[in-house]
Amino acid sequence: MAVTEKRSASQIWGVGVRQIVYMALGAALYGGLSWVTNSLQLPSAGNVSFRPAIVIPLFFGAVFGPLVGLFAGGIGNLLGDYISGYGVFWNWDVGNALIGFIAGLAILYTWGRYNTTQKIVVAEVLSAIGIIVGISFAALNDMWISKLSFTTAVTGEIFPAAGSDLINGLILLPILLVAYNAAVRRTGRA
Amino acid sequence: MLFNFPYIKRDTPIHRLDPRVKLILLFFFGLAVAQTSNFWFILAGLIFATFYYSKARLKWSETRHAWIFIIVLNFMIVVGNYFLSAGSVVQGVDLSHQHILFSIPFFGFKSMPPFIGPAPLIFSVESITFMITQGMRNFSIALLAVPIPFTTDPSQMGVAFKGMGLSYKFSYAIDLAFRFLPTVARDFSTTLDAQRARGFEIDKLRGGIFGKIARLAPMVVPVVIGSVVGAEDIINAMELRCFGVRKRTWYIELHTRPLDRMFIALILIGFGAFTLLNILGNFYTLGPLHFLHTQGIPHFLAP
């Protein structure tokens, strides 16, 4: 029997039980893995850590939608700083939320299925855009909050943070997407 | 891997404060101090923040890790900003009559190729005052930010966000994220042990930067995919209990005391008055209304 899958905007923009659980899980994973790697600071002028966990908001956004990515990035970053005892730095929380949100826009084309190279490339491109926009937002806000100069914001925060996140995210994201595909096929859950 | 929230149960005025007051105070204080580079105002903010922090009665041994990080970070921000900007750090202040103390040969960014070259690094009364102000500003924000995780019960965070107008679904997700954290840490620890038993050495990853990141996959993939697949059971359990059909309530209910309401009112009034003063300062270039647009350097230092 053929099964026709209904695709609607509510699948992407709606917030049901599934989205709530994945938002929470994404935030916990991002916060937890960031906590593990927060001690690996990069030489820079700002709060920039070597963070392989950046792949979490990218992955959750790409697979479960922009709102899940937004939450996983924003609240995950807040959780990571919270459990490290660093306090709350809202501009970096919003910046990370933007990363997850923009990466999640890939779902408009892929519907959360990454079974072809083309779909994975779309997720990678949007993730790269998300990282650049999100980190730029946070760093340029530091020009206002911490009174950094434009040169410092760009060379001291955007380059090291976005560079590290791009390398980490773009290497780990396809690995996770392929592994997720295999897990979905094996368990029959999607 | 042992996972503990930094929360320390204690009876202090800051512990008793409603979590919403702490978050609102941090947010609006940050927005207020970002509006000025006036030394005296920032100093007043630092004194207030230090007083607030002292009321939390946090010991150095409890917060040492966070403070070392913040001190190093602040130092890097202030000094890094100075060197990367070749001393041209002062913003929002008229610097047509800068009082230069000395300058040293340095490298600076240029508008023409090769875009970098020799340039003097200027030390002036204004730029040094700005550096001190910048450091004080960052420390004052940190003094309000650090007590939040140490004085706020994590179980109250979801309710606090709900109380600030966030949708109950998102607030519940925040609560759930805090509850997932110990599980995620346990899964990470189990996976790490399992991979180590197979010869995986996370502390000694070989290869270049790309190779090292790719070699993290045996750690990251099982934890993430295992959690995602396992979350289906939680979704099923929540759906069976009709989650989302009606609005939920929380076991914990936050009651603002008159003192909390007074603090919130003071914060909002203070921020409003400060912003108004800042806006008015744009129209009156002389006199007390222009106070926030100056650095407040005493006349004998910069005659």
Coordinates of C-alpha atoms in Angstrom, one line a residue:
Chain A
M1 CA 0.0 0.0 0.0
A2 CA 1.4 3.4 -1.0
V3 CA 1.7 5.9 1.8
T4 CA 1.3 9.6 0.9
E5 CA 3.0 11.9 3.3
K6 CA 1.2 15.2 4.0
R7 CA 3.5 18.2 4.0
S8 CA 2.3 21.4 5.6
A9 CA 3.6 24.6 7.1
S10 CA 2.5 23.5 10.5
Q11 CA 5.0 20.7 10.3
I12 CA 7.7 23.3 10.1
W13 CA 6.4 26.2 12.2
G14 CA 4.0 24.4 14.6
V15 CA 5.1 23.6 18.2
G16 CA 3.8 20.2 19.3
V17 CA 5.0 17.6 21.8
R18 CA 7.6 16.4 19.4
Q19 CA 9.1 19.8 18.9
I20 CA 9.1 20.6 22.6
V21 CA 11.0 17.4 23.5
Y22 CA 13.5 17.9 20.7
M23 CA 13.9 21.6 21.7
A24 CA 14.7 20.5 25.3
L25 CA 16.9 17.7 24.2
G26 CA 18.8 19.9 21.7
A27 CA 19.3 22.5 24.4
A28 CA 20.5 20.0 26.9
L29 CA 22.9 18.3 24.5
Y30 CA 24.3 21.7 23.3
G31 CA 24.6 23.0 26.9
G32 CA 26.1 19.7 28.2
L33 CA 28.6 19.2 25.3
S34 CA 29.6 22.9 25.4
W35 CA 30.2 22.6 29.2
V36 CA 32.6 19.7 28.4
T37 CA 34.5 21.8 25.9
N38 CA 34.2 25.3 27.4
S39 CA 37.6 25.0 28.9
L40 CA 39.1 24.9 25.4
Q41 CA 39.4 28.6 24.8
L42 CA 40.6 30.0 21.6
P43 CA 43.2 32.8 21.5
S44 CA 40.9 35.8 20.8
A45 CA 39.6 39.1 22.2
G46 CA 36.3 37.7 23.4
N47 CA 34.4 34.8 24.8
V48 CA 35.3 32.3 22.2
S49 CA 35.7 28.6 22.9
F50 CA 36.6 25.7 20.6
R51 CA 33.1 24.1 20.4
P52 CA 32.5 20.9 18.5
A53 CA 29.0 21.0 20.1
I54 CA 28.0 23.8 17.6
V55 CA 26.9 20.9 15.4
I56 CA 23.9 20.3 17.8
P57 CA 21.8 23.4 16.9
L58 CA 22.7 22.9 13.3
F59 CA 21.6 19.3 13.3
F60 CA 18.4 19.9 15.4
G61 CA 17.5 22.8 13.2
A62 CA 18.1 20.9 9.9
V63 CA 16.2 17.8 11.0
F64 CA 13.4 19.2 13.2
G65 CA 12.9 22.7 12.0
P66 CA 14.0 26.3 12.6
L67 CA 12.1 26.7 15.8
V68 CA 13.8 23.7 17.3
G69 CA 17.1 25.0 16.1
L70 CA 16.4 28.4 17.5
F71 CA 15.6 27.0 20.9
A72 CA 18.5 24.4 20.9
G73 CA 21.0 27.2 20.0
G74 CA 19.7 29.9 22.3
I75 CA 18.7 28.0 25.4
G76 CA 21.6 25.5 24.9
N77 CA 24.1 28.3 25.0
L78 CA 22.4 29.8 28.1
L79 CA 22.6 26.3 29.7
G80 CA 26.2 25.8 28.8
D81 CA 27.1 29.2 30.4
Y82 CA 24.8 28.6 33.3
I83 CA 26.2 25.2 34.4
S84 CA 29.8 26.5 33.9
G85 CA 28.8 29.3 36.4
Y86 CA 29.6 32.1 33.9
G87 CA 26.2 33.7 34.2
V88 CA 24.0 34.9 31.4
F89 CA 25.2 36.8 28.2
W90 CA 22.1 37.4 26.2
N91 CA 23.7 38.6 22.9
W92 CA 25.6 35.3 22.5
D93 CA 22.4 33.4 23.4
V94 CA 20.5 35.3 20.7
G95 CA 23.4 34.8 18.3
N96 CA 23.4 31.0 18.9
A97 CA 19.6 31.0 18.5
L98 CA 20.1 32.6 15.1
I99 CA 22.6 29.9 14.1
G100 CA 20.0 27.2 14.8
F101 CA 17.2 29.1 13.2
I102 CA 18.9 29.8 9.9
A103 CA 20.3 26.2 9.7
G104 CA 16.7 25.0 10.3
L105 CA 15.5 26.8 7.2
A106 CA 17.0 23.9 5.2
I107 CA 13.9 22.0 6.2
L108 CA 11.9 24.1 3.8
Y109 CA 13.7 22.3 1.0
T110 CA 14.5 19.0 2.6
W111 CA 11.6 18.3 4.9
G112 CA 14.0 16.9 7.4
R113 CA 15.2 14.0 5.1
Y114 CA 18.8 14.0 4.2
N115 CA 19.0 11.0 1.8
T116 CA 20.8 12.8 -1.1
T117 CA 24.0 14.6 -1.3
Q118 CA 22.2 17.7 -2.6
K119 CA 20.1 17.9 0.5
I120 CA 23.1 17.6 2.7
V121 CA 24.8 20.4 0.7
V122 CA 21.8 22.6 1.3
A123 CA 22.0 22.0 5.0
E124 CA 25.7 22.8 5.0
V125 CA 25.2 26.0 3.1
L126 CA 22.5 27.3 5.4
S127 CA 24.5 26.2 8.4
A128 CA 27.4 28.2 7.2
I129 CA 25.2 31.2 6.6
G130 CA 23.7 30.7 10.1
I131 CA 27.1 30.6 11.7
I132 CA 28.3 33.7 10.0
V133 CA 25.1 35.7 10.8
G134 CA 24.7 34.4 14.4
I135 CA 28.3 35.0 15.4
S136 CA 28.3 38.4 13.6
F137 CA 25.2 39.4 15.5
A138 CA 26.7 38.5 18.9
A139 CA 30.1 40.1 18.1
L140 CA 28.8 43.3 16.6
N141 CA 26.5 43.6 19.7
D142 CA 29.7 43.5 21.8
M143 CA 30.7 46.7 20.0
W144 CA 27.8 48.3 21.8
I145 CA 27.8 46.3 25.1
S146 CA 31.5 46.0 25.7
K147 CA 32.5 49.0 23.5
L148 CA 34.7 47.0 21.2
S149 CA 35.9 48.6 18.1
F150 CA 34.7 47.3 14.7
T151 CA 38.2 45.9 14.0
T152 CA 38.3 44.1 17.3
A153 CA 34.8 42.7 16.8
V154 CA 35.7 41.3 13.4
T155 CA 39.3 40.2 13.9
G156 CA 39.0 39.3 17.6
E157 CA 35.6 37.6 17.7
I158 CA 34.0 37.0 14.3
F159 CA 37.0 35.4 12.7
P160 CA 38.1 33.0 15.5
A161 CA 34.5 32.1 16.6
A162 CA 32.9 31.8 13.2
G163 CA 36.1 30.1 11.8
S164 CA 36.1 27.5 14.6
D165 CA 32.3 26.9 14.4
L166 CA 32.4 26.6 10.6
I167 CA 35.2 24.0 10.7
N168 CA 33.5 22.1 13.6
G169 CA 30.0 22.4 12.3
L170 CA 30.6 21.7 8.6
I171 CA 32.7 18.6 9.3
L172 CA 30.4 17.0 12.0
L173 CA 27.0 17.9 10.5
P174 CA 27.1 15.5 7.4
I175 CA 28.4 12.8 9.7
L176 CA 25.5 13.3 12.0
L177 CA 22.9 13.5 9.2
V178 CA 24.1 10.3 7.6
A179 CA 24.2 8.5 11.0
Y180 CA 20.7 9.8 11.7
N181 CA 19.4 8.5 8.4
A182 CA 20.9 5.1 9.2
A183 CA 19.3 5.2 12.7
V184 CA 15.9 6.1 11.3
R185 CA 16.1 3.3 8.7
R186 CA 17.1 0.8 11.4
T187 CA 14.5 1.7 14.0
G188 CA 11.7 2.6 11.5
R189 CA 11.1 5.8 13.4
A190 CA 11.1 9.2 11.9
Chain B
M1 CA 31.3 12.1 34.8
L2 CA 29.8 13.8 37.8
F3 CA 27.4 16.5 36.9
N4 CA 26.3 19.1 39.4
F5 CA 24.4 22.4 38.9
P6 CA 26.3 25.3 40.4
Y7 CA 23.3 26.2 42.6
I8 CA 24.2 26.6 46.2
K9 CA 21.3 26.5 48.7
R10 CA 21.7 29.3 51.2
D11 CA 19.6 31.9 52.9
T12 CA 20.7 35.3 51.6
P13 CA 18.8 38.3 50.2
I14 CA 19.9 37.4 46.7
H15 CA 18.8 33.8 47.1
R16 CA 15.4 35.0 48.3
L17 CA 15.0 37.4 45.4
D18 CA 12.5 36.3 42.7
P19 CA 14.5 34.8 39.7
R20 CA 12.7 37.3 37.4
V21 CA 14.1 40.2 39.3
K22 CA 17.7 38.9 38.9
L23 CA 17.2 38.4 35.1
I24 CA 15.5 41.8 34.6
L25 CA 18.2 43.5 36.6
L26 CA 21.0 41.9 34.6
F27 CA 19.3 42.7 31.3
F28 CA 18.4 46.4 32.0
F29 CA 21.7 47.1 33.8
G30 CA 23.6 45.8 30.7
L31 CA 21.5 48.0 28.5
A32 CA 22.0 51.0 30.7
V33 CA 25.8 50.8 31.1
A34 CA 26.1 50.2 27.3
Q35 CA 24.7 53.7 26.8
T36 CA 27.6 55.6 28.3
S37 CA 31.4 55.6 28.7
N38 CA 31.3 58.1 31.6
F39 CA 33.8 56.9 34.2
W40 CA 31.8 58.1 37.2
F41 CA 28.6 56.5 36.2
I42 CA 30.3 53.2 35.4
L43 CA 32.1 53.4 38.7
A44 CA 28.8 53.9 40.5
G45 CA 27.4 50.9 38.6
L46 CA 30.4 48.8 39.7
I47 CA 30.0 49.8 43.3
F48 CA 26.3 48.9 43.1
A49 CA 27.1 45.5 41.4
T50 CA 29.8 44.7 44.0
F51 CA 27.3 45.5 46.8
Y52 CA 24.7 43.2 45.1
Y53 CA 27.3 40.4 44.7
S54 CA 28.4 40.7 48.3
K55 CA 24.8 40.1 49.4
A56 CA 24.9 36.7 47.7
R57 CA 27.6 35.6 50.2
L58 CA 29.4 33.5 47.5
K59 CA 32.8 32.2 48.5
W60 CA 35.9 32.5 46.3
S61 CA 36.3 28.7 46.4
E62 CA 32.8 28.3 45.0
T63 CA 33.1 30.8 42.2
R64 CA 36.9 30.7 41.5
H65 CA 36.6 28.8 38.2
A66 CA 34.1 31.3 36.8
W67 CA 36.0 34.3 38.0
I68 CA 39.4 33.2 36.7
F69 CA 37.7 32.8 33.3
I70 CA 36.0 36.2 33.5
I71 CA 39.2 38.0 34.6
V72 CA 41.2 36.5 31.8
L73 CA 38.4 37.2 29.3
N74 CA 38.0 40.8 30.4
F75 CA 41.7 41.4 30.3
M76 CA 41.8 40.0 26.8
I77 CA 38.9 42.1 25.7
V78 CA 40.3 45.3 27.0
V79 CA 43.9 44.9 26.0
G80 CA 43.1 43.0 22.8
N81 CA 40.7 45.8 21.8
Y82 CA 43.4 48.4 22.5
F83 CA 46.1 46.8 20.4
L84 CA 43.8 45.7 17.6
S85 CA 42.4 49.2 17.3
A86 CA 45.9 50.7 17.5
G87 CA 44.8 52.8 20.5
S88 CA 41.8 54.4 18.8
V89 CA 39.3 52.8 21.3
V90 CA 37.2 55.7 22.6
Q91 CA 33.7 55.8 21.1
G92 CA 30.9 58.3 21.4
V93 CA 33.1 61.0 22.8
D94 CA 34.5 64.2 21.1
L95 CA 38.2 63.5 20.8
S96 CA 39.2 66.6 18.8
H97 CA 41.5 67.6 21.6
Q98 CA 43.0 64.3 22.8
H99 CA 45.7 64.6 25.5
I100 CA 48.4 62.3 24.2
L101 CA 50.8 61.1 26.9
F102 CA 53.1 59.0 24.7
S103 CA 53.1 56.6 21.7
I104 CA 55.1 53.5 20.8
P105 CA 55.8 52.1 17.4
F106 CA 53.3 49.4 16.5
F107 CA 51.4 47.8 13.6
G108 CA 48.0 49.0 12.6
F109 CA 45.3 48.3 10.0
K110 CA 45.4 50.5 6.9
S111 CA 42.8 51.2 4.2
M112 CA 45.2 50.5 1.4
P113 CA 47.0 47.2 0.5
P114 CA 48.8 45.5 2.2
F115 CA 46.2 46.7 4.8
I116 CA 48.6 46.3 7.7
G117 CA 51.8 48.3 8.4
P118 CA 53.7 50.4 10.9
A119 CA 51.6 52.8 12.9
P120 CA 52.0 54.5 16.3
L121 CA 50.1 53.1 19.2
I122 CA 48.8 56.1 21.1
F123 CA 48.4 56.3 24.8
S124 CA 46.3 59.3 25.8
V125 CA 44.4 60.3 29.0
E126 CA 41.2 59.6 27.2
S127 CA 42.1 56.2 25.8
I128 CA 43.5 55.0 29.2
T129 CA 40.4 56.2 31.0
F130 CA 38.3 54.4 28.4
M131 CA 40.2 51.2 29.0
I132 CA 39.6 51.4 32.7
T133 CA 35.9 52.2 32.1
Q134 CA 35.6 49.3 29.7
G135 CA 37.1 46.9 32.2
M136 CA 34.8 48.3 35.0
R137 CA 31.7 47.9 32.8
N138 CA 32.5 44.3 32.0
F139 CA 33.2 43.5 35.6
S140 CA 30.0 45.2 36.8
I141 CA 27.9 43.1 34.3
A142 CA 29.7 39.9 35.4
L143 CA 29.0 40.8 39.1
L144 CA 25.3 40.6 38.3
A145 CA 25.5 37.7 35.9
V146 CA 27.6 35.3 38.0
P147 CA 25.3 35.1 41.0
I148 CA 22.3 33.9 38.8
P149 CA 23.4 30.2 38.5
F150 CA 24.7 30.1 42.0
T151 CA 21.7 31.6 43.7
T152 CA 18.8 30.4 41.5
D153 CA 17.3 26.9 41.8
P154 CA 17.4 25.4 38.3
S155 CA 13.8 24.1 38.8
Q156 CA 12.6 27.7 39.0
M157 CA 14.0 28.8 35.6
G158 CA 11.2 27.5 33.5
V159 CA 8.6 29.1 35.8
A160 CA 10.5 32.3 35.8
F161 CA 10.5 32.5 32.0
K162 CA 6.8 31.7 32.1
G163 CA 6.3 34.5 34.5
M164 CA 8.0 36.9 32.1
G165 CA 5.5 36.2 29.4
L166 CA 7.1 33.3 27.5
S167 CA 4.6 30.7 26.1
Y168 CA 4.0 27.8 28.4
K169 CA 5.3 25.3 25.8
F170 CA 8.7 27.1 25.5
S171 CA 8.8 27.5 29.3
Y172 CA 8.1 23.7 29.7
A173 CA 10.9 23.0 27.2
I174 CA 13.3 25.1 29.3
D175 CA 12.3 23.0 32.4
L176 CA 12.7 19.8 30.4
A177 CA 16.2 20.9 29.1
F178 CA 17.4 21.4 32.7
R179 CA 16.0 17.9 33.6
F180 CA 17.7 16.3 30.5
L181 CA 21.1 17.7 31.4
P182 CA 22.1 15.0 34.0
T183 CA 20.9 12.3 31.6
V184 CA 23.0 13.7 28.7
A185 CA 26.1 13.9 31.0
R186 CA 25.5 10.3 32.0
D187 CA 25.1 9.1 28.4
F188 CA 28.3 11.1 27.5
S189 CA 30.2 9.4 30.3
T190 CA 28.9 5.9 29.4
T191 CA 29.8 6.5 25.7
L192 CA 33.3 7.8 26.6
D193 CA 34.0 4.7 28.7
A194 CA 32.7 2.4 26.0
Q195 CA 34.8 4.1 23.3
R196 CA 37.9 4.1 25.6
A197 CA 37.5 0.4 26.0
R198 CA 37.7 0.2 22.2
G199 CA 40.9 2.2 22.2
F200 CA 39.5 5.6 21.5
E201 CA 41.6 8.3 23.2
I202 CA 39.8 11.7 23.4
D203 CA 42.7 13.3 25.2
K204 CA 45.2 12.3 22.5
L205 CA 43.4 12.9 19.2
R206 CA 45.9 12.6 16.4
G207 CA 46.1 14.5 13.1
G208 CA 45.5 18.1 12.0
I209 CA 42.6 20.2 13.1
F210 CA 40.2 18.6 10.5
G211 CA 41.4 15.1 11.5
K212 CA 40.9 15.8 15.2
I213 CA 37.3 17.1 14.6
A214 CA 36.4 14.1 12.5
R215 CA 37.8 11.8 15.1
L216 CA 35.4 13.3 17.7
A217 CA 32.6 11.7 15.7
P218 CA 32.7 8.4 17.7
M219 CA 31.9 10.4 20.8
V220 CA 29.4 12.9 19.4
V221 CA 27.4 10.6 17.1
P222 CA 26.4 7.9 19.6
V223 CA 25.4 10.4 22.2
V224 CA 23.3 12.6 19.9
I225 CA 21.7 9.8 17.8
G226 CA 21.0 7.7 20.9
S227 CA 19.4 10.6 22.6
V228 CA 17.3 11.5 19.6
V229 CA 16.0 7.9 19.1
G230 CA 15.4 7.5 22.8
A231 CA 13.4 10.8 22.9
E232 CA 10.7 9.0 20.9
D233 CA 9.7 7.2 24.0
I234 CA 9.4 10.4 26.0
I235 CA 7.3 11.9 23.1
N236 CA 5.0 8.9 23.2
A237 CA 4.7 9.0 27.0
M238 CA 3.8 12.7 26.9
E239 CA 1.3 12.2 24.1
L240 CA -0.4 9.4 26.0
R241 CA -0.8 11.8 28.9
C242 CA -2.4 14.4 26.5
F243 CA 0.4 16.9 26.9
G244 CA -0.5 20.1 25.0
V245 CA -4.3 19.6 25.0
R246 CA -4.8 22.2 27.8
K247 CA -2.5 24.8 29.4
R248 CA -0.3 23.3 32.1
T249 CA 0.4 24.5 35.5
W250 CA 3.6 24.1 37.5
Y251 CA 4.2 22.4 40.9
I252 CA 6.2 25.4 41.8
E253 CA 4.5 28.8 41.7
L254 CA 6.6 32.0 42.0
H255 CA 5.0 34.6 44.2
T256 CA 6.6 38.1 43.9
R257 CA 6.9 39.8 47.3
P258 CA 6.3 43.5 47.6
L259 CA 10.1 43.9 47.8
D260 CA 10.5 42.1 44.4
R261 CA 7.8 44.3 42.8
M262 CA 9.5 47.4 44.2
F263 CA 12.9 46.2 42.8
I264 CA 11.3 45.6 39.3
A265 CA 9.6 49.1 39.4
L266 CA 12.9 50.7 40.5
I267 CA 14.9 48.9 37.7
L268 CA 12.4 50.0 35.0
I269 CA 12.1 53.6 36.3
G270 CA 15.9 53.8 36.6
F271 CA 16.5 52.5 33.1
G272 CA 13.8 54.8 31.7
A273 CA 15.3 57.9 33.4
F274 CA 18.8 56.9 32.3
T275 CA 17.7 56.4 28.7
L276 CA 15.9 59.7 28.7
L277 CA 19.0 61.5 30.0
N278 CA 21.0 59.9 27.3
I279 CA 18.6 61.0 24.6
L280 CA 18.4 64.5 26.0
G281 CA 22.2 64.6 26.1
N282 CA 22.2 64.4 22.3
F283 CA 20.3 67.8 22.1
Y284 CA 22.1 69.7 24.8
T285 CA 25.9 69.6 24.1
L286 CA 26.7 71.5 27.3
G287 CA 25.7 71.3 30.9
P288 CA 24.6 68.5 33.2
L289 CA 22.3 66.9 30.6
H290 CA 25.4 66.1 28.4
F291 CA 26.9 64.2 31.4
L292 CA 26.5 60.7 29.9
H293 CA 28.2 61.8 26.6
T294 CA 31.4 62.7 28.3
Q295 CA 34.1 60.6 29.9
G296 CA 34.0 62.6 33.1
I297 CA 37.8 63.1 33.2
P298 CA 38.8 65.7 35.9
H299 CA 40.1 69.0 34.6
F300 CA 43.6 68.6 36.2
L301 CA 44.2 65.3 34.3
A302 CA 43.1 66.7 30.9
P303 CA 43.4 70.5 31.1

